[in-house]
Coordinates of C-alpha atoms and ligand atoms in Angstrom, one line a residue:
X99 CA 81.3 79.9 70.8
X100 CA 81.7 78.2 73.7
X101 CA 79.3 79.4 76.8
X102 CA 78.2 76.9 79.6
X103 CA 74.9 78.8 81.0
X104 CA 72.4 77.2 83.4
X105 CA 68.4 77.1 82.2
X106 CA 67.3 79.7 84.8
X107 CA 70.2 81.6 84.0
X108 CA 70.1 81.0 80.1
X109 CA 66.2 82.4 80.1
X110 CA 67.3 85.4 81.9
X111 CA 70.2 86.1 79.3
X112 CA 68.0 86.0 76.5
X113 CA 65.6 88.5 78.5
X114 CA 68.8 90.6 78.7
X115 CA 69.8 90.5 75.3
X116 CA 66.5 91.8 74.0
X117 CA 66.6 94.7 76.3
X118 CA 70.1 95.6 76.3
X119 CA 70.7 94.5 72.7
X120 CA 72.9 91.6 72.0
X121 CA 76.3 93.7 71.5
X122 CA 75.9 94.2 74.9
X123 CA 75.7 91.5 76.8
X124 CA 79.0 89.2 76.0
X125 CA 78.9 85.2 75.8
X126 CA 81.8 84.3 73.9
X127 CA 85.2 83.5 76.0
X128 CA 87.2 85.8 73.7
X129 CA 84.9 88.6 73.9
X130 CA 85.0 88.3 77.4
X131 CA 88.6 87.6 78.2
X132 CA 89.5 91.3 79.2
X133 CA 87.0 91.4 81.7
X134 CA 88.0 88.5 83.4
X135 CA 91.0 89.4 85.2
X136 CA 93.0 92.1 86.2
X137 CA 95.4 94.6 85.2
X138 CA 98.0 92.6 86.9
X139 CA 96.8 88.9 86.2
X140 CA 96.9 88.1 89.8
X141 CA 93.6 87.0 89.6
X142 CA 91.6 85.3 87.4
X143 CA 87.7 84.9 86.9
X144 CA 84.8 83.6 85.0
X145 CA 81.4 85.0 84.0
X146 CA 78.1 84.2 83.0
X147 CA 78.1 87.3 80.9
X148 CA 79.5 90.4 80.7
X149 CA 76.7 93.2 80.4
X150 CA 77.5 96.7 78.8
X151 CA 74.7 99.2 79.5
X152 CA 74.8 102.3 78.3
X153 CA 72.1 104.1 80.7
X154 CA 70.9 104.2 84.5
X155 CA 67.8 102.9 83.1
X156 CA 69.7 99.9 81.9
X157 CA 71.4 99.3 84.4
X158 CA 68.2 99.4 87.2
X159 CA 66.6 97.1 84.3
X160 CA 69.5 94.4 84.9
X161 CA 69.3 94.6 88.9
X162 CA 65.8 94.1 88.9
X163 CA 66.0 91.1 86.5
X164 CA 69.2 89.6 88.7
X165 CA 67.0 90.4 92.4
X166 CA 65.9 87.5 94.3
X167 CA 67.1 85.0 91.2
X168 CA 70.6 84.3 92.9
X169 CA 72.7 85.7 90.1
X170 CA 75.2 87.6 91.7
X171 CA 76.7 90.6 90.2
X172 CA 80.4 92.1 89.7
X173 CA 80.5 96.3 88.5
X174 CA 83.4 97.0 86.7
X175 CA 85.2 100.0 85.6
X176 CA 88.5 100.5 83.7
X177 CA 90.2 97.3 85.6
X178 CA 93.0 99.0 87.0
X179 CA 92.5 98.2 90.5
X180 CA 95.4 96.2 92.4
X181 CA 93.0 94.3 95.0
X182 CA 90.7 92.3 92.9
X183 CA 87.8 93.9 93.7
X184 CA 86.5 94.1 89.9
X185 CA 87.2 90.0 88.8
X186 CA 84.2 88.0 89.1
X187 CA 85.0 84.4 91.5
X188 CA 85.7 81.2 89.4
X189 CA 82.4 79.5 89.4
X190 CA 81.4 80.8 86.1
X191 CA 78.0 82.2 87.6
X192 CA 78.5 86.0 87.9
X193 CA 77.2 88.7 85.8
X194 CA 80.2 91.0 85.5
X195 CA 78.2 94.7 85.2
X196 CA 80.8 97.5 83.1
X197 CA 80.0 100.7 82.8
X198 CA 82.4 101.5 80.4
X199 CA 79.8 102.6 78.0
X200 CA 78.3 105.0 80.5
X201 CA 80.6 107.4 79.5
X202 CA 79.3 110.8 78.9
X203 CA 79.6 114.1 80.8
X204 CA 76.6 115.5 82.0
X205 CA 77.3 119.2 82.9
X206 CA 80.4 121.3 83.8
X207 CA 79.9 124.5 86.5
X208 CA 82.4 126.8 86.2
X209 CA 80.3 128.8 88.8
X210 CA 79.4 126.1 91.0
X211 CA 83.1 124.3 90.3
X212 CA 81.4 121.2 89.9
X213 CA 80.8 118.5 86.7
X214 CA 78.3 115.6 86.4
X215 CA 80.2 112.5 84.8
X216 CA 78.8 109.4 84.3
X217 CA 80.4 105.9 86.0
X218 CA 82.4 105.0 82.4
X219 CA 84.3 108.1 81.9
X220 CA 88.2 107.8 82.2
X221 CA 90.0 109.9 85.0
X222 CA 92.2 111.6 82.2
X223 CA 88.8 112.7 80.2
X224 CA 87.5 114.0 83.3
X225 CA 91.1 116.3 84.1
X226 CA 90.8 117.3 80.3
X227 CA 87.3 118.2 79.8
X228 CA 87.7 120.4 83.8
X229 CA 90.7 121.8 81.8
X230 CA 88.8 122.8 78.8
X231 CA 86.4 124.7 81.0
X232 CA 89.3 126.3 82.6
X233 CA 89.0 124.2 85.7
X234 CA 91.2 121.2 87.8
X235 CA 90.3 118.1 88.4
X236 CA 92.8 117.2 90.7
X237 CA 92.7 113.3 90.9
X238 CA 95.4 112.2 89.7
X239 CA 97.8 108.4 89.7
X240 CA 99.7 106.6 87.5
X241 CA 96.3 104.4 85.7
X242 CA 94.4 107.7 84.9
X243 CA 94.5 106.6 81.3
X244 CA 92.2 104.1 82.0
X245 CA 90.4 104.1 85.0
X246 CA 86.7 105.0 85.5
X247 CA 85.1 107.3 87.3
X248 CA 82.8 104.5 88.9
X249 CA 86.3 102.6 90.1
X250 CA 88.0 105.6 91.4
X251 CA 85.0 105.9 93.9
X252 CA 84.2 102.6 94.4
X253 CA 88.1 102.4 95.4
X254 CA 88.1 105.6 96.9
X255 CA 90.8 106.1 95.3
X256 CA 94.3 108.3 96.4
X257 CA 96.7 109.2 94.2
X258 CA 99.5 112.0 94.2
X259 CA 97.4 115.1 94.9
X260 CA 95.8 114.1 98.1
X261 CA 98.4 115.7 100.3
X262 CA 96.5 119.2 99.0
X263 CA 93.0 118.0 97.8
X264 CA 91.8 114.9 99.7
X265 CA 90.9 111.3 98.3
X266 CA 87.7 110.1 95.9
X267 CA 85.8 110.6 99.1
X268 CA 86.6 114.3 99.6
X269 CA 86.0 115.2 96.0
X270 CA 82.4 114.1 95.6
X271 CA 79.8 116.1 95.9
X272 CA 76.8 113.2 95.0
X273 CA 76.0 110.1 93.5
X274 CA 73.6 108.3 91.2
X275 CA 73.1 105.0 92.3
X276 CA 71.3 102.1 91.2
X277 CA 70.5 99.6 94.4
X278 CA 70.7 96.3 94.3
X279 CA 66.8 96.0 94.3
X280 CA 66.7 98.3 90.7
X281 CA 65.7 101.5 92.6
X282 CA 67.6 104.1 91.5
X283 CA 68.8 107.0 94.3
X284 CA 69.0 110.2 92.9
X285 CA 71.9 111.7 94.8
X286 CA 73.3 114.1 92.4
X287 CA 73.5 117.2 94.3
X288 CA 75.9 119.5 94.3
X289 CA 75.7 121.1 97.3
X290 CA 79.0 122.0 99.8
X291 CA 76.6 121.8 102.8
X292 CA 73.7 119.4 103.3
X293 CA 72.7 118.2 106.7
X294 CA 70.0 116.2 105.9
X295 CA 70.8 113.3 108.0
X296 CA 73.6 110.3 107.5
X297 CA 75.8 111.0 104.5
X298 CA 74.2 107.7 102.2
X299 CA 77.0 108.6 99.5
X300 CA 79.6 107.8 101.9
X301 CA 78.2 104.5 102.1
X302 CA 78.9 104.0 98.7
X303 CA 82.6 105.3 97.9
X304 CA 84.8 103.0 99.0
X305 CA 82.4 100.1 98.8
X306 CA 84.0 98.4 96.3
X307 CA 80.6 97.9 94.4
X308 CA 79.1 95.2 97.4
X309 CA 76.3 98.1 98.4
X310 CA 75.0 99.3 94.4
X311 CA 76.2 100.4 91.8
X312 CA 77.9 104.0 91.0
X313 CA 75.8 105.4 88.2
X314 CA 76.7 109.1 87.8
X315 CA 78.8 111.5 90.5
X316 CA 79.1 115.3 91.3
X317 CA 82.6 115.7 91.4
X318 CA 84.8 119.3 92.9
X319 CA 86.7 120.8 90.8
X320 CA 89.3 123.8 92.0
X321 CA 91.2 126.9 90.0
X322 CA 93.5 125.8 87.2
X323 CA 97.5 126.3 88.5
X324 CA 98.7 128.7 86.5
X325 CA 101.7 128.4 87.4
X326 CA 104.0 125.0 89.3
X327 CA 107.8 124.2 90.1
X328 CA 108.6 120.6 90.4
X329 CA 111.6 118.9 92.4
X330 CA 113.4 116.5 92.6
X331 CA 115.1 116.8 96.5
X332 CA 117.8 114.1 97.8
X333 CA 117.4 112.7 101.5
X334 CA 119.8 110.3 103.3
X335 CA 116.7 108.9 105.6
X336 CA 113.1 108.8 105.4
X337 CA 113.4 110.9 109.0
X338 CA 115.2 113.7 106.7
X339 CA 112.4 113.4 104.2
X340 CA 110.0 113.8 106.5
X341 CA 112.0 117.2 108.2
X342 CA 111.7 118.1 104.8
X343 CA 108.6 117.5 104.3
X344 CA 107.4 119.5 107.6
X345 CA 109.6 122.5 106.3
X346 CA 107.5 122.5 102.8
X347 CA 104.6 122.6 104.5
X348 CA 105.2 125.3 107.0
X349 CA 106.8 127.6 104.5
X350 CA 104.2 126.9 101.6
X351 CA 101.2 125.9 102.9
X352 CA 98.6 125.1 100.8
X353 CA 100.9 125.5 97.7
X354 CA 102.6 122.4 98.0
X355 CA 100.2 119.5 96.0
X356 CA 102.7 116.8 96.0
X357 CA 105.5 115.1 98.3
X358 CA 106.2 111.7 97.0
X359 CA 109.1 109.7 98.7
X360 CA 110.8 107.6 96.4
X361 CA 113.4 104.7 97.2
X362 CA 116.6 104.1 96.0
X363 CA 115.7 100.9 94.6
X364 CA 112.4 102.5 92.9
X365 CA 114.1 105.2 91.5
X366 CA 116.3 102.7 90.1
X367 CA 113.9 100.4 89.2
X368 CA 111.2 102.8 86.7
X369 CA 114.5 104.4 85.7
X370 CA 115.7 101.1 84.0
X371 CA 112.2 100.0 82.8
X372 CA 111.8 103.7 80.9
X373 CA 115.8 103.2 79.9
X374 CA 116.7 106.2 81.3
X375 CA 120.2 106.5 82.5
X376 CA 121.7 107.7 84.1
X377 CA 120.1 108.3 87.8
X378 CA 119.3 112.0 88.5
X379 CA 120.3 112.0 91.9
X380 CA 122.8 109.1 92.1
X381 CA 123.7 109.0 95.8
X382 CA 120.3 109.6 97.4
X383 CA 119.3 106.5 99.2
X384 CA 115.5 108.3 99.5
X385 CA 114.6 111.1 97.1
X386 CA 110.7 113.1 97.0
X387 CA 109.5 114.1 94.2
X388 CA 107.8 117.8 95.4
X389 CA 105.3 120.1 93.6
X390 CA 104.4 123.2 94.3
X391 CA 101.4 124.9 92.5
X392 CA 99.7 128.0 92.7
X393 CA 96.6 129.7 90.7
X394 CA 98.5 133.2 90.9
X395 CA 100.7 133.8 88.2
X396 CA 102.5 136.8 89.8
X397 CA 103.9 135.1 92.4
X398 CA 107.9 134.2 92.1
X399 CA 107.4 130.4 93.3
X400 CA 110.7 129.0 91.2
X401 CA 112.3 131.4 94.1
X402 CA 110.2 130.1 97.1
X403 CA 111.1 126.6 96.1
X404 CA 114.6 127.6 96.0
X405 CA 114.7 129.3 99.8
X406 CA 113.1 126.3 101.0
X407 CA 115.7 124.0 99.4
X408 CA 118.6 126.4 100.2
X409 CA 117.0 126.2 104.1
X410 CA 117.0 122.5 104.2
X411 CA 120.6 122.4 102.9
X412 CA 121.3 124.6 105.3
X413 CA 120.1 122.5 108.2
X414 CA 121.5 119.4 106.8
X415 CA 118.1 118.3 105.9
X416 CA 118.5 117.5 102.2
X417 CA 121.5 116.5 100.6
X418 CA 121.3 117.8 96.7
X419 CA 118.1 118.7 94.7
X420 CA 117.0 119.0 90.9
X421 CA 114.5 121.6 90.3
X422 CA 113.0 121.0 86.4
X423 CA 113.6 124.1 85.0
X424 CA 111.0 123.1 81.9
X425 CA 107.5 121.6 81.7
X426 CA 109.4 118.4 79.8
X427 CA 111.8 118.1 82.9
X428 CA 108.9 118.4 84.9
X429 CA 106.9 115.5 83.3
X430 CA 109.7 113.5 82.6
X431 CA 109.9 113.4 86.7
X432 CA 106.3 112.5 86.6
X433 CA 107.0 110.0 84.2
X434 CA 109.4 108.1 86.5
X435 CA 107.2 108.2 89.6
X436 CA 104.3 107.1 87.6
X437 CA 106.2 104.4 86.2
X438 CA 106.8 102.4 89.3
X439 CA 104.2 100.1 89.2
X440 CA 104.5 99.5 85.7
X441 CA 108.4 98.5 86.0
X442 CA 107.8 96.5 89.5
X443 CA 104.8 94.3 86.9
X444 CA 107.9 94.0 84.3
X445 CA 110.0 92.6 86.8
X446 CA 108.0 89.7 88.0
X447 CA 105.9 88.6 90.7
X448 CA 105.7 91.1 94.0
X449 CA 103.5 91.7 97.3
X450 CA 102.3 94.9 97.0
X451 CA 101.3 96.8 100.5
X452 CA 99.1 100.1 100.1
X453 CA 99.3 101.2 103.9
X454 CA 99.6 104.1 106.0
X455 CA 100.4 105.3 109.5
X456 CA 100.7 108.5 111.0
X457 CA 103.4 110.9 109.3
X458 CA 105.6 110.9 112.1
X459 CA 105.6 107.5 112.4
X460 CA 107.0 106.4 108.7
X461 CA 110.9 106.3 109.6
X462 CA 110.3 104.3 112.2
X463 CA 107.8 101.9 110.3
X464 CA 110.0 101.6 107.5
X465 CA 113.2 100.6 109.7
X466 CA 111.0 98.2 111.1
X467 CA 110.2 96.8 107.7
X468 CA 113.1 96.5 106.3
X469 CA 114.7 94.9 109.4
X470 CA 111.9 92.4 109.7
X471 CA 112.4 91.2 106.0
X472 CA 116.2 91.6 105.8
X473 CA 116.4 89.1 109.2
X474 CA 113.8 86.8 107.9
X475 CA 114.5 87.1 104.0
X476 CA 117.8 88.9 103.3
X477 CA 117.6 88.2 99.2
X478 CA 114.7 89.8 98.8
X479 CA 114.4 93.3 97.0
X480 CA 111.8 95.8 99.0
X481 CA 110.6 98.2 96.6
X482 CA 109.5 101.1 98.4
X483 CA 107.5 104.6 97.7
X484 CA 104.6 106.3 98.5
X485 CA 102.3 109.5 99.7
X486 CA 104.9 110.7 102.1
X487 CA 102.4 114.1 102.8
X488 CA 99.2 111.3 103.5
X489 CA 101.2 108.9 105.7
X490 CA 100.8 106.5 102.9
X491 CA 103.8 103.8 101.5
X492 CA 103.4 101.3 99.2
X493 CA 105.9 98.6 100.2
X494 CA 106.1 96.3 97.7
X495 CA 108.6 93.0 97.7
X496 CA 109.8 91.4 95.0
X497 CA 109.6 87.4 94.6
X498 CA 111.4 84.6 93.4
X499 CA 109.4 83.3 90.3
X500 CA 109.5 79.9 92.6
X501 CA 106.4 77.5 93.5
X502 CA 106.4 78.5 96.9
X503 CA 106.1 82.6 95.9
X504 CA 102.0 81.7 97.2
X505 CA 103.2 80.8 100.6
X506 CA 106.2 83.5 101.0
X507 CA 103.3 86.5 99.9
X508 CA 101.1 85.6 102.8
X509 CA 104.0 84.8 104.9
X510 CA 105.4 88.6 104.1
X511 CA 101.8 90.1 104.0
X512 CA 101.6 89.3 107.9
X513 CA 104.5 90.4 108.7
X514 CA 104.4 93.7 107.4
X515 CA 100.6 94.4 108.3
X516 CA 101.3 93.4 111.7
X517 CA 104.0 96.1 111.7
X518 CA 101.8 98.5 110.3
X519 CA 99.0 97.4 113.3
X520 CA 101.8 98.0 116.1
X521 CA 102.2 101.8 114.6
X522 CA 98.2 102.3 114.2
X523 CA 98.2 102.2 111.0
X524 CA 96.1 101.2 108.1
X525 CA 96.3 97.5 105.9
X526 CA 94.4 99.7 102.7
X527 CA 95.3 103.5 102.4
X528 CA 93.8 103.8 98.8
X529 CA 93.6 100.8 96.9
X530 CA 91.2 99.1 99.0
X531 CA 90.3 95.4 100.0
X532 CA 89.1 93.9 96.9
X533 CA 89.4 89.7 97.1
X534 CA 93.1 90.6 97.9
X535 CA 92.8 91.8 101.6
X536 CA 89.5 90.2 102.9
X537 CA 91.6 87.6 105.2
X538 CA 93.8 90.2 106.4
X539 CA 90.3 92.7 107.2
X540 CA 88.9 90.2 109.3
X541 CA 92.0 89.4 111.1
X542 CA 93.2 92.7 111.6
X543 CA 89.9 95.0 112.3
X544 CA 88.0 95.1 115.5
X545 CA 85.2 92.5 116.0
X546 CA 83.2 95.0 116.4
X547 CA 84.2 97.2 113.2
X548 CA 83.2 93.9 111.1
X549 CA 79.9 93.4 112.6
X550 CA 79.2 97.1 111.8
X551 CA 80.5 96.5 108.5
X552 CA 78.5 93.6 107.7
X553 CA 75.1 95.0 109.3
X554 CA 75.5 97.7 106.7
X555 CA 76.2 95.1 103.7
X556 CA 73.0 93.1 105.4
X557 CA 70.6 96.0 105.4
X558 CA 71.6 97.2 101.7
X559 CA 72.3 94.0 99.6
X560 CA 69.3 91.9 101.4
X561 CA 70.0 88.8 99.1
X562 CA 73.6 89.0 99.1
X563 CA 73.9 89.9 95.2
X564 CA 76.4 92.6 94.8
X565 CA 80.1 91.3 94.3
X566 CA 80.0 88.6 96.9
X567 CA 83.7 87.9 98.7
X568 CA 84.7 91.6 98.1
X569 CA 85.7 93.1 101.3
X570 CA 83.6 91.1 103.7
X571 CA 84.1 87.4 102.9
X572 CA 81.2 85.9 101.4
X573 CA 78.6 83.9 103.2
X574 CA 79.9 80.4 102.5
X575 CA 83.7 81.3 102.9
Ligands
2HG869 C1 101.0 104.6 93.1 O1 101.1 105.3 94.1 C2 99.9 103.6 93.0 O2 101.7 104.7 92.1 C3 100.3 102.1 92.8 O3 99.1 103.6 94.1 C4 101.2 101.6 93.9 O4 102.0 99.8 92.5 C5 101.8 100.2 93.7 O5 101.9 99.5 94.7
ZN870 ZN1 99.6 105.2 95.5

């Protein structure tokens, strides 16, 4: 076992391992290794140790040990973020903090349509156990298998259902969270209306674990569909997707819980990596993915679907459309939106962009994209899809596997997020800043946004402790 640990440091991981038990706190490099980077292997990290508590207590027990001593601290959930925000920096000297083995669901209220879930619990577990108590969890993207409910917030995470039920942010009701001082704020309600001054679990969601650390949450959860029609709807332009769009959401309102504009070159793409063949909608340069889901089981909503689509043809909106007429049609055009990001990782090195403008501006951002790189980089393959219904595109570009791919990502990352800034748009929709953005942040929001930003990280993490260089660059960068 090879561990390099300082005295002061050493002295305090033996402290931990009494308390915590020595299965959970991990020295050696192979017990470690999974911890230590991402889901992607873009970035790579070292650690002192890796904890694994298994209660609140523990984990106020390890923040009162590491205050004031200068060991800094990286939570961690299910490592499925795409911004870094969970790898611990290269020096070797950070505590990375899981909560995977916080993991246990702490109440379900069908009457209250709420749950109590602890940090380590995986999205999926959460959807299934809402399902079992005849409820809807209705966060939902393509790493639900694995990511943790302490991520997910700490993320504030998006995913395909926003369009209808809102982000992390919108689907928490509280927090448990242990400060980086040890003290542990009790924040579980589950109350729809409390006005008891600033929001503090706001403060956390989204934080990307640099304020505390996500313990426990109150999540929503909503009726069970008892009933949904999935589509697959062809479009010549993003403007046509986004008419199409509009005319979903006038005619079905609050029924419509997905709109996911898909790429020729994505379809494509997942298509080949699942070896599926041949395309569904072969001459659609754009295709969404639509769902439409309702809790009443009387209603006819196959036929809705169908007068919207038969409108939209009408029009000269839409060009063609599959409608799954089976749950395993349905899921297998899950399957290929979900498989995007798995495909664009077997196909090599890529900048990935996770940003958003207003709805009505997404034609015209994406024109201005794909102008921008095909002038300056015509050989390059954009990969683009997205949240049509949240203003939200993930604009990924694939890279040549060459030495200077380093200098040709930041070179394309500018580009694009100054596009994205000239529509008013967003650098992080729903993946967040991580170690990934943090230059792009401070070049791209207001002076005075960052001051805000860092007064808050100031008052909270007093001795700069909690995942240093995440979001805000750390003090000596
Ligand atoms: C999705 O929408 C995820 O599938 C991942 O947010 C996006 O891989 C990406 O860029
Ligand atoms: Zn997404």
């Amino acid at each position: 076992m090879e561990t390099l640990i300082k005295p002061a440091s050493g002295a305090m991981i033996e402290s931990l391992q009494r308390t915590l038990g020595a299965d959970a706190v991990l020295l050696a490099a192979q017990d470690q290794q999974r911890y230590l980077t991402d889901w992607r292997g873009q970035f790579q990290g070292k650690a002192l140790a890796v904890l694994r508590p298994s209660s609140v207590d523990q984990v106020a027990g390890i923040m009162r040990a590491c205050h004031g001593s200068g060991v800094q601290v990286v939570p961690q959930g299910g490592n499925s973020g795409l911004a870094g925000g969970a790898t611990p920096s290269a020096s070797g000297e950070q505590l990375v903090l899981s909560l995977e083995r916080m993991n246990r669901v702490r109440l379900i209220d069908p009457i209250d349509d709420s749950m109590i879930v602890e940090a380590g619990c995986i999205l999926q577990q959460v959807q299934e156990q809402a399902a079992e108590a005849g409820k809807y969890f209705p966060l939902s993207f393509g790493a639900e298998g694995s990511a943790q409910v302490g991520g997910f917030l700490s993320t504030n995470a998006g995913g395909t259902a926003v369009i209808r039920y809102g982000n992390a942010r919108a689907l928490t009701l509280g927090l448990e969270v242990v400060l980086p001082d040890g003290a542990i704020w009790h924040g579980l309600k589950r109350l729809r209306k409390d006005n008891t001054g600033y929001d503090l679990k706001q403060l956390f969601i989204g934080a990307e674990g640099t304020l505390g650390i996500i313990t426990a949450a109150a999540l929503r959860l909503y009726p069970r569909a008892r009933q949904s029609c999935v589509a697959l709807v062809a479009f010549g332009s993003p403007r046509q997707a986004q008419k199409g769009l509009a005319r979903f959401k006038d005619e079905l309102g609050e029924f419509l819980s997905a709109y996911e504009l898909i790429s020729q070159p994505a379809l494509s793409l997942a298509q080949s990596h699942l070896h599926m063949a041949p395309a569904l909608l072969p001459d659609a340069p754009w295709v969404a993915l639509v769902q439409v889901a309702t809790a009443n089981s009387s209603l006819a909503l196959g036929e809705l679907v169908e007068n919207v689509l038969a409108s939209c043809f009408d029009d000269g909106i839409a060009a063609d459309a599959v409608v799954a007429t089976n749950e395993r049609q349905a899921a297998a055009f899950w399957r290929i939106r979900e498989s995007i990001t798995a495909a664009e990782r077997a196909a090599g090195k890529s900048v990935k962009h996770d940003v958003s403008v207003p709805i009505g501006a997404i034609p015209g951002f994406l024109d201005a994209v794909q102008q921008a790189v095909g002038e300056a980089h015509p050989e390059l393959r954009i990969i683009a899809f997205g949240h049509m219904g949240d203003g939200n595109i993930h604009l990924n570009i694939l890279l040549p596997a060459d030495a200077g791919a380093q200098h040709l990502a930041a070179a394309l990352n500018t580009l694009v997020h100054d596009i994205v800034t000239s529509f008013e748009g967003s650098i992080s929709a729903e993946h967040g800043i991580g170690q990934y953005r943090v230059s792009e942040l401070i070049r791209l929001k207001s002076p005075t946004e960052i001051a805000l930003m860092q007064k808050i990280k100031q008052a909270l993490d007093t001795t700069g402790q909690m995942n240093p260089g995440k979001v805000l660059p750390a003090p000596r960068d």
